[in-house]
Amino acid sequence: MTAGHSRAALGAASIPPISLVGLAKARPRLMATTAAIARMQRILERNATAREWQRKVQAQADVILDQPPLTPDWVHDPQETAAAPLPLVRPPKSADGRAASLDIARLFCLRIQTLAITWLATGTVGYRDRAKRELLAVCDFPDWDGDKFLVTAETAFGAAIGYDWLYHFLADDERERAVRAISEKAIRPGLAQFAVPVPPYWTRTAMNWNLVCNGALMIAALSVAEADPNAARLFSLCRASVSTGFREYSPDGGWVEGPGYWHYATQYAIYLLDSLATALGTDLGLDASAGLAETGLFRLHAAGPSGKLFNFADSEERHSGGYWLFWLARRYRQRVDAVIERHAGKAHPMDLLWFEAGGRQPAGLPTARRFSAAGVVMLRGNWDSKQTTYLGIKGGANDACEHGHYDLGSFVLDCGGVRWAMDLGPDDYNLPDYFKYPMRSKYYRTATIGHNTIVIDGHCQPHAANAAILRDNFTGRISYVVMDLTTAYPGTHRAWRGFALIGGRDVLIVDEIEPEAKGLGSVVWQMHTTAHVGLDGMVATLLYPAERDGDAPARFHLRIVEPQSGAWSLRSAAPSGPEGQNPNTGIARLVLRQEMVAAPLRLAVLLSPDAGRDVPEELQHPLADWLPTGGDR
């Protein structure tokens, strides 16, 4: 049976068909093969960290043992899971305890992985039998529908690996129930997604959904290929579509949707690659996708020494570990990827299956990196100390993705283990038209007003604006980036912003703005922080009280270098406009405001842990003259 249907319609006519007829009937064949299980058990015997993580995963499995299987209208009982040792088995938050369908799908996948991996690691059949109950309960759901097709896809993934991993321990009628459920509730709905005249955007757009939905459906098709003749057809359609998602890693491993959605997309990309390799003996060349081998470096550089991520594009500041980093480390010999995951310290069951004991510390790697397609630059003083300074800079294009914000020129900053300049992150996705660009210019957290960049005349940056990086230099005592933000600010002839990291410790931000003839009503430099802020004219002192007795409080300073008449003020970060937005409680907006700007304006702000720092002479020149040799592109 070949799978070559409708490829031309998806622009993939050059992809040769793959036959699923000869698919090995040995089980398991999706990731947790006999060889993979034996490898996991050897590592658990030899590696103390792996054994500690296995104890954590088993503790989670023990909690699940005493919980009933999920139901379509599952409601969280707080007392039922109060003893959960880690949040992995706790349900998502909701106002009335009732979980959304996508939450149930994800918890189902996690339960199957936790119980089954614990059984495979320990041989204790109680975990296996509880996993069977979970699998069959979800297979008996009336459907796997939800308000997003992600519900169908993620439930299909959980059912596929559950059926595959437990295959030899399911009775004939139980296998039939699982196959019927996957066929009727995943394969057929998946085919329906591709059958409409204009398939859904996830089938043709480089985004996290593309890798999640295609990856999950292809794994589901592999699980029932010998029993469902439609599986090969869906596999072919998804195979043609999924290359679009893999192209998002090009050229250097960055991800335009931010580190949060990098986690989500890459998780399913690696599930798919490993499943293809174990089931078919080939990953169809997807592992050679440009940038994929380097994508772990995006996760490495996206994490500041404070432990918080550079959370642009609807990403959160913190995220769980990434067990697929172990897979990437082994497949591409990117040994630092394994170290990233081991430092995360959060055990997931797939960590045990893909665990890598070796690795390379990041010391010796470049401390700055530009991810060109994602439009971001990350700079830090060193890899050795959590006290070092870290700067994440946002460029790119405002219309680059659905999760993008109007944030060109924005930044986050860590120093001394503290995040001083923050990205507020996403707001509630249920806000009216949250993902439609006219409304994203009105919500505080997605609009320019909610970011650490210039705001002119109170306006949001245009949807079509982009930031071109004019030059950068990451060598020597001063690392810098100069970007052109002119398209982001109508009413200007030129708007450039420069960032410099000086000696790995201090940061200078310079803005040069040339208004058109009619002039500008106001130009506002702003930064958001949760620190206490003290103002003294041209100097703002940020403070976090000592966390423990005997510790010194953390302090950081911002000094206005230009204009000499500038002075700091504080403004509210509370949103105006549409109701229901996050109130941004505890967040201060530090502002340098210039009124009635008719002539070229230069703003220069020095950010430093030391109040008395001076600006190096070579950075006192116009941005066009900054360090003109070395590193220019």
XYZ file of C-alpha atoms in Angstrom:
633
model
C 0.000 0.000 0.000
C 1.523 3.299 -1.023
C 0.807 6.716 0.351
C 0.996 9.318 -2.365
C -2.415 10.966 -2.440
C -2.895 14.717 -2.993
C 0.781 15.605 -2.680
C 0.715 17.929 -5.668
C -2.024 19.987 -4.087
C 0.275 20.552 -1.129
C 3.257 21.485 -3.252
C 5.081 18.239 -2.520
C 4.890 16.396 -5.843
C 8.622 15.724 -5.716
C 8.337 13.658 -2.525
C 8.449 9.947 -3.426
C 5.792 7.707 -1.900
C 6.490 5.668 1.217
C 5.004 2.204 1.585
C 3.624 1.265 4.962
C 2.905 -2.301 3.837
C 6.133 -3.710 5.179
C 5.878 -1.926 8.539
C 7.335 -4.231 11.160
C 4.675 -5.798 13.353
C 7.038 -6.137 16.309
C 5.842 -3.999 19.203
C 6.719 -1.524 20.541
C 7.994 0.221 17.431
C 7.342 3.899 18.266
C 10.340 5.281 20.179
C 10.196 2.816 23.111
C 11.670 -0.090 21.187
C 13.346 -3.079 22.822
C 16.738 -1.509 22.128
C 15.677 1.876 23.548
C 14.296 0.255 26.699
C 17.483 -1.756 27.200
C 19.533 1.417 26.789
C 17.354 3.217 29.365
C 17.789 0.398 31.867
C 21.578 0.386 31.417
C 21.692 4.134 32.040
C 19.542 3.785 35.153
C 21.992 1.225 36.493
C 25.006 3.452 35.918
C 23.916 7.067 36.302
C 22.892 8.605 39.631
C 21.118 11.596 38.046
C 19.017 9.303 35.860
C 18.097 7.190 38.890
C 17.046 10.298 40.820
C 14.884 11.429 37.940
C 13.403 7.942 37.664
C 12.403 8.135 41.346
C 10.648 11.439 40.661
C 8.789 10.039 37.661
C 7.806 6.937 39.644
C 6.482 9.143 42.445
C 4.263 10.832 39.880
C 3.110 7.442 38.612
C 2.240 6.444 42.183
C -0.072 9.444 42.467
C -1.827 8.508 39.212
C -2.376 4.949 40.439
C -4.906 6.226 42.972
C -6.712 8.498 40.520
C -9.583 7.424 38.287
C -9.078 7.528 34.507
C -9.900 10.755 32.727
C -13.393 11.465 31.428
C -14.572 13.868 28.696
C -15.961 16.217 31.360
C -13.228 15.618 33.888
C -13.270 17.895 36.918
C -10.282 18.415 39.137
C -10.679 17.544 42.808
C -7.967 19.553 44.622
C -7.815 17.038 47.470
C -7.318 14.193 45.023
C -4.006 15.506 43.708
C -2.749 17.533 46.653
C -0.067 14.913 47.264
C 1.361 15.132 43.744
C 5.143 15.520 44.201
C 5.557 17.536 41.016
C 3.165 19.713 39.013
C 3.412 17.332 36.054
C 0.445 15.298 37.282
C -1.540 18.237 38.532
C -4.283 19.461 36.230
C -4.228 22.912 34.662
C -5.919 25.747 36.478
C -9.537 26.627 35.711
C -12.131 28.750 37.445
C -14.528 25.901 38.294
C -12.120 22.964 38.337
C -13.388 21.705 34.988
C -10.600 21.062 32.532
C -10.711 22.164 28.911
C -10.547 19.453 26.266
C -6.969 20.363 25.342
C -5.935 20.129 28.993
C -7.460 16.652 29.167
C -5.653 15.596 25.991
C -2.309 16.740 27.365
C -2.864 15.172 30.749
C -3.785 11.913 28.996
C -0.506 11.921 27.070
C 1.426 12.660 30.251
C -0.313 9.900 32.189
C 0.370 7.319 29.476
C 4.030 8.317 29.305
C 4.448 8.413 33.086
C 2.802 5.059 33.749
C 4.218 3.204 30.762
C 7.806 4.454 31.142
C 7.705 3.638 34.851
C 6.547 0.103 33.998
C 9.257 -0.283 31.360
C 11.889 0.989 33.825
C 10.795 -1.104 36.816
C 8.869 -4.070 35.439
C 6.074 -3.426 37.968
C 2.888 -4.555 36.211
C 0.620 -2.311 38.292
C 1.804 0.700 36.306
C 1.228 -1.168 33.034
C -2.296 -2.176 33.998
C -3.165 1.362 35.133
C -1.872 2.673 31.792
C -4.185 0.205 30.017
C -7.155 1.557 31.961
C -6.252 5.110 30.991
C -5.826 4.192 27.318
C -9.114 2.309 27.048
C -11.043 4.992 28.943
C -9.959 7.671 26.473
C -10.545 5.351 23.522
C -14.146 5.098 24.726
C -14.674 8.876 24.678
C -17.478 9.742 22.207
C -14.931 11.756 20.185
C -11.608 13.525 20.472
C -12.938 16.861 19.313
C -12.334 20.220 20.925
C -12.340 23.887 20.151
C -8.931 23.351 18.502
C -7.766 20.543 16.229
C -4.822 20.259 18.624
C -7.177 18.295 20.886
C -7.638 15.619 18.234
C -3.940 15.558 17.401
C -2.591 15.327 20.938
C -5.153 12.743 22.016
C -4.245 10.720 18.914
C -0.583 10.857 19.901
C -1.290 9.612 23.423
C -3.519 6.815 22.128
C -0.963 5.802 19.486
C 1.955 5.383 21.866
C -0.296 3.771 24.471
C -1.542 1.217 21.941
C 1.964 0.635 20.621
C 3.761 0.341 23.948
C 1.064 -1.838 25.547
C 0.292 -3.878 22.417
C 1.357 -7.314 23.729
C -0.606 -6.819 26.938
C -3.921 -5.862 25.356
C -6.543 -8.511 24.706
C -7.795 -8.862 21.144
C -10.969 -6.914 21.869
C -8.947 -4.187 23.616
C -6.695 -3.832 20.576
C -9.789 -3.546 18.398
C -11.170 -0.794 20.646
C -7.901 1.146 20.404
C -7.595 0.733 16.626
C -11.220 1.701 16.104
C -10.816 4.795 18.263
C -7.636 5.948 16.515
C -9.180 5.310 13.101
C -12.539 6.948 13.730
C -11.461 9.759 16.056
C -8.080 10.698 14.562
C -7.421 9.257 11.102
C -10.814 10.212 9.635
C -10.881 13.712 11.200
C -7.319 14.202 9.977
C -8.287 13.310 6.419
C -11.219 15.706 6.695
C -8.818 18.535 7.543
C -7.041 18.049 4.222
C -10.187 17.361 2.160
C -11.676 20.856 2.233
C -10.990 23.131 -0.781
C -8.701 25.317 1.301
C -7.098 23.177 4.032
C -6.663 24.789 7.481
C -3.826 27.232 7.954
C -1.809 24.808 10.078
C -1.396 22.511 7.063
C 0.352 25.212 5.023
C 1.923 27.585 7.561
C 5.302 27.353 9.312
C 4.139 27.381 12.925
C 3.939 25.212 16.019
C 0.590 23.683 15.002
C 2.115 22.338 11.803
C 4.641 20.184 13.629
C 2.272 19.223 16.446
C -0.707 18.209 14.298
C 1.233 16.593 11.475
C 3.626 14.861 13.845
C 0.869 13.475 16.039
C -1.227 12.300 13.070
C 1.725 10.616 11.366
C 2.530 8.760 14.590
C -1.130 7.740 14.879
C -1.073 6.521 11.264
C 2.044 4.451 11.944
C 0.379 2.845 14.961
C -2.602 1.453 12.990
C -1.159 1.206 9.476
C -1.637 -2.556 9.199
C -5.283 -2.340 10.294
C -6.609 0.858 8.684
C -6.215 1.379 4.912
C -6.783 5.127 5.391
C -3.702 5.477 7.596
C -1.243 5.490 4.675
C -3.217 8.182 2.866
C -3.224 10.460 5.912
C 0.469 9.737 6.478
C 1.232 10.911 2.937
C -0.753 14.132 3.276
C 0.877 14.970 6.601
C 4.304 14.074 5.288
C 3.905 16.594 2.480
C 2.686 19.256 4.914
C 5.151 18.761 7.770
C 8.181 19.920 5.778
C 6.655 23.405 6.027
C 6.988 23.311 9.794
C 10.539 21.993 9.698
C 11.515 24.927 7.472
C 10.852 27.275 10.388
C 14.183 26.203 11.948
C 16.075 27.617 8.965
C 18.710 28.912 8.759
C 20.171 28.831 12.275
C 17.773 27.001 14.601
C 15.781 30.018 15.825
C 12.013 29.998 16.205
C 10.014 33.131 15.368
C 7.180 32.217 17.783
C 9.503 32.509 20.779
C 11.008 29.964 23.174
C 7.639 28.852 24.566
C 6.312 27.724 21.218
C 9.755 26.426 20.273
C 9.271 23.990 23.148
C 5.880 22.893 21.910
C 6.825 22.537 18.241
C 10.192 20.861 18.812
C 8.696 18.354 21.218
C 6.487 16.943 18.462
C 9.167 17.320 15.780
C 11.400 14.978 17.759
C 8.568 12.591 18.654
C 8.030 12.277 14.913
C 11.675 11.882 13.910
C 12.302 9.202 16.514
C 9.078 7.360 15.652
C 9.892 7.397 11.935
C 13.358 6.026 12.605
C 12.156 3.229 14.879
C 9.115 2.253 12.786
C 10.391 2.751 9.235
C 14.144 2.817 9.592
C 14.210 6.274 7.985
C 13.170 9.744 9.048
C 12.457 10.675 5.419
C 15.253 13.221 5.363
C 13.492 15.534 7.805
C 16.452 15.364 10.172
C 18.470 17.249 7.546
C 16.149 20.274 7.718
C 18.222 23.451 7.765
C 18.840 24.738 11.285
C 17.476 21.705 13.130
C 20.898 20.468 14.196
C 21.590 23.865 15.832
C 18.192 24.518 17.353
C 19.273 23.546 20.860
C 21.458 26.653 20.807
C 18.316 28.767 20.479
C 17.088 27.313 23.766
C 20.537 27.797 25.317
C 20.785 31.488 24.422
C 17.115 32.206 25.174
C 17.666 31.497 28.881
C 19.061 34.327 30.963
C 21.237 33.735 34.037
C 18.223 34.648 36.190
C 16.663 31.376 35.037
C 14.039 33.266 33.032
C 13.595 33.056 29.276
C 13.703 35.882 26.766
C 9.960 35.409 26.467
C 9.009 37.249 23.281
C 5.949 36.345 21.181
C 3.426 35.102 23.746
C 6.039 33.044 25.605
C 6.167 32.734 29.372
C 9.253 33.633 31.396
C 9.662 30.080 32.655
C 9.165 26.741 30.982
C 9.624 23.114 31.843
C 12.696 21.278 30.645
C 13.019 19.885 27.139
C 13.630 16.133 27.134
C 14.049 16.212 23.334
C 17.318 18.083 23.938
C 18.784 14.698 24.910
C 17.686 13.319 21.528
C 19.162 16.318 19.722
C 22.422 15.955 21.649
C 22.844 12.346 20.577
C 21.605 12.719 16.992
C 23.622 15.832 16.066
C 26.504 15.515 18.537
C 25.560 18.873 20.042
C 26.776 17.890 23.475
C 25.745 21.151 25.116
C 22.092 20.255 24.468
C 22.277 17.448 27.024
C 23.730 19.807 29.618
C 20.857 22.259 29.089
C 18.327 19.568 29.927
C 20.176 18.140 32.909
C 20.437 21.640 34.387
C 16.666 22.065 34.030
C 16.177 19.611 36.881
C 12.570 18.803 35.968
C 12.021 15.133 35.295
C 9.688 14.029 32.519
C 9.231 10.333 31.665
C 10.756 10.833 28.208
C 13.916 12.120 29.926
C 14.514 8.534 31.001
C 14.072 7.066 27.516
C 16.344 9.640 25.831
C 18.744 10.394 28.710
C 22.273 11.449 27.776
C 24.918 11.197 30.460
C 27.692 13.097 28.685
C 27.752 16.655 27.491
C 29.703 19.836 27.056
C 29.398 22.874 29.285
C 28.639 26.098 27.388
C 31.857 27.732 28.623
C 33.925 28.300 25.516
C 30.909 28.852 23.274
C 30.265 32.366 21.933
C 28.436 34.505 24.488
C 26.407 36.289 21.809
C 24.231 34.924 19.039
C 21.968 36.369 16.393
C 19.075 34.258 15.111
C 18.351 35.906 11.818
C 14.933 34.543 10.803
C 13.584 34.881 14.338
C 14.921 38.441 14.408
C 16.472 38.262 17.879
C 19.906 38.769 19.394
C 21.089 37.540 22.782
C 24.233 38.868 24.517
C 25.792 37.933 27.855
C 28.997 38.593 29.718
C 29.948 34.941 30.285
C 28.596 31.432 30.775
C 30.277 30.834 34.114
C 28.367 33.070 36.504
C 24.701 33.640 37.235
C 25.719 37.163 38.257
C 26.647 38.168 34.707
C 24.689 40.621 32.554
C 22.349 39.264 29.872
C 20.527 41.211 27.160
C 17.836 39.850 24.849
C 16.978 42.149 21.923
C 13.871 41.897 19.744
C 13.997 42.746 16.052
C 12.365 40.946 13.160
C 8.914 41.812 11.845
C 5.671 42.572 13.652
C 3.689 40.373 11.272
C 6.104 37.436 11.441
C 3.659 35.130 13.225
C 0.277 34.981 14.910
C 1.881 35.067 18.362
C 3.989 38.123 17.600
C 3.722 41.363 19.543
C 4.287 44.949 18.386
C 7.645 44.986 20.114
C 10.406 45.963 17.694
C 13.376 47.308 19.630
C 12.240 45.834 22.934
C 14.620 44.066 25.315
C 14.938 42.055 28.511
C 17.880 42.425 30.877
C 19.343 40.263 33.647
C 22.150 41.216 35.997
C 23.233 39.733 39.305
C 20.838 36.827 38.895
C 17.861 39.218 38.692
C 15.615 40.150 35.777
C 15.483 43.941 35.830
C 13.840 44.658 32.472
C 11.008 42.243 31.740
C 8.746 41.222 28.910
C 5.235 40.995 30.342
C 4.420 37.904 28.295
C 1.032 36.915 26.898
C -2.406 37.945 28.057
C -5.527 35.764 28.164
C -6.008 34.031 24.820
C -9.751 34.194 25.394
C -9.797 37.985 25.113
C -11.941 39.011 22.107
C -10.021 38.603 18.837
C -6.760 38.194 20.732
C -5.015 36.738 17.688
C -6.304 39.292 15.179
C -3.826 42.048 14.597
C -6.207 45.039 14.958
C -6.973 43.967 18.548
C -3.390 43.053 19.375
C -2.560 46.731 18.899
C -5.142 47.555 21.597
C -4.218 45.036 24.292
C -1.490 46.364 26.579
C 0.669 43.255 26.675
C 0.741 42.780 22.909
C 0.890 46.460 21.914
C 4.005 48.640 21.821
C 2.977 50.393 25.043
C 3.529 47.120 26.913
C 7.153 46.691 25.827
C 10.582 48.122 26.559
C 10.931 50.226 23.466
C 10.183 53.689 22.094
C 6.557 54.885 21.926
C 5.905 57.894 19.679
C 2.771 60.024 20.079
C 1.191 57.183 22.039
C 0.807 55.051 18.896
C 1.347 51.338 18.443
C 3.879 50.235 15.870
C 2.317 49.270 12.506
C 1.529 45.643 11.796
C 3.772 45.611 8.710
C 6.801 47.218 10.403
C 10.145 45.464 10.608
C 13.519 46.053 12.222
C 16.549 45.660 9.984
C 19.816 44.974 11.799
C 22.295 47.359 10.188
C 25.378 45.998 11.887
C 26.504 43.955 14.838
C 29.788 43.058 16.476
C 30.212 40.310 19.057
C 33.968 40.416 19.554
C 36.153 42.316 21.976
C 35.239 44.321 25.047
C 32.114 45.841 23.465
C 29.406 43.822 21.756
C 26.780 45.819 19.951
C 23.751 45.765 17.658
C 22.378 48.684 15.642
C 18.921 48.337 14.120
C 16.769 50.484 11.865
C 13.254 50.928 13.297
C 12.097 53.607 10.864
C 9.168 51.567 9.500
C 7.951 51.097 13.079
C 7.526 54.835 13.594
C 5.519 56.732 10.964
C 6.295 60.434 11.151
C 10.054 59.869 11.306
C 12.674 60.171 8.595
C 14.909 57.877 10.613
C 14.623 55.902 13.836
C 17.670 53.863 14.834
C 18.262 52.017 18.105
C 21.639 50.745 19.272
C 22.443 48.324 22.097
C 25.940 47.820 23.500
C 27.117 45.371 26.155
C 30.255 46.881 27.678
C 32.799 44.637 29.356
C 30.151 41.978 29.780
C 28.571 44.071 32.538
C 27.074 47.429 31.537
C 24.496 48.166 28.836
C 24.127 51.343 26.782
C 20.953 51.924 24.757
C 20.995 54.765 22.239
C 18.078 56.010 20.147
C 18.464 58.462 17.270
C 15.184 59.840 15.948
C 14.763 62.338 13.115
C 11.181 63.605 12.842
C 9.498 64.646 9.642
C 8.851 68.358 9.094
C 5.666 68.490 11.159
C 7.513 67.170 14.210
C 6.440 64.699 16.895
C 4.170 65.349 19.839
C 6.035 63.026 22.206
C 8.819 60.447 22.258
C 8.820 58.053 25.207
C 11.636 55.687 26.254
C 10.224 53.061 28.589
C 11.078 49.920 30.545
C 8.931 47.555 32.648
C 10.163 46.104 35.927
C 8.867 44.470 39.101
C 11.623 46.097 41.171
C 11.077 48.946 43.585
C 12.075 52.143 41.765
C 13.657 55.222 43.301
C 13.983 58.373 41.192
C 16.582 61.122 41.456
C 16.401 63.280 38.348
C 18.530 61.603 35.701
C 19.166 58.475 37.803
C 16.703 55.688 38.571
C 17.693 53.088 41.159
C 15.971 49.717 41.035
C 15.870 47.597 44.186
C 14.890 44.094 45.223
C 14.978 43.567 49.008
C 17.186 40.789 50.332
C 15.460 37.420 50.110
C 17.164 36.040 53.240
C 18.496 37.592 56.440
C 22.100 38.589 55.970
C 21.846 38.997 52.212
C 22.390 42.370 50.623
C 19.533 43.793 48.564
C 19.968 43.699 44.793
C 20.382 47.118 43.158
C 20.567 48.298 39.579
C 20.874 51.774 38.098
C 19.677 53.561 34.970
C 21.319 56.886 34.171
C 20.185 59.259 31.447
C 23.290 60.245 29.499
C 21.470 62.240 26.821
C 19.670 64.612 26.793
C 21.102 66.465 29.732
C 17.650 67.892 30.455
C 16.070 64.432 30.725
C 14.464 63.141 33.908
C 12.867 59.838 34.882
C 9.247 59.401 35.873
C 7.035 56.444 36.724
C 3.839 55.603 34.898
C 1.209 52.964 35.442
C 1.386 49.661 33.615
C -2.340 49.127 34.153
C -4.056 48.605 30.787
C -6.698 50.869 29.378
C -9.114 49.977 26.628
C -10.818 46.566 26.364
C -11.867 44.943 29.628
C -10.558 41.643 30.927
C -6.844 42.326 30.438
C -4.222 41.353 32.985
C -4.022 44.267 35.472
C -0.193 44.011 35.564
C -0.214 44.328 39.334
C 3.203 45.011 40.827
C 4.763 46.137 37.553
C 6.243 49.613 37.178
C 6.798 51.438 33.890
C 9.920 53.611 34.002
C 9.674 56.463 31.520
C 11.897 59.101 29.911
C 9.568 61.446 28.040
C 10.410 64.182 25.520
C 7.663 66.546 24.332
C 7.257 68.460 21.057
C 10.202 66.971 19.214
C 10.885 69.022 16.079
C 14.640 68.457 15.663
C 16.759 65.283 15.575
C 16.751 63.689 19.022
C 19.328 61.424 20.663
C 18.444 59.453 23.778
C 21.179 57.542 25.588
C 20.604 55.485 28.740
C 23.306 53.601 30.655
C 22.094 50.560 32.608
C 24.554 49.227 35.156
C 24.867 47.564 38.556
C 27.338 50.349 39.387
C 26.007 53.866 39.806
C 29.218 55.631 38.788
C 29.905 54.012 35.416
C 30.823 56.186 32.424
C 30.129 55.649 28.741
C 33.221 54.583 26.762
C 34.412 57.266 24.348
C 33.855 55.089 21.265
C 30.155 54.804 22.084
C 29.642 58.564 22.437
C 29.631 58.914 18.645
C 26.543 58.686 16.398
C 25.276 55.184 15.798
C 26.493 55.293 12.195
C 30.044 55.598 13.563
C 29.860 52.863 16.198
C 32.858 50.571 15.916
C 32.839 50.557 12.132
C 35.235 47.631 11.717
C 34.705 43.986 12.584
C 31.432 42.114 12.653
C 29.540 44.273 10.166
C 27.012 42.433 7.978
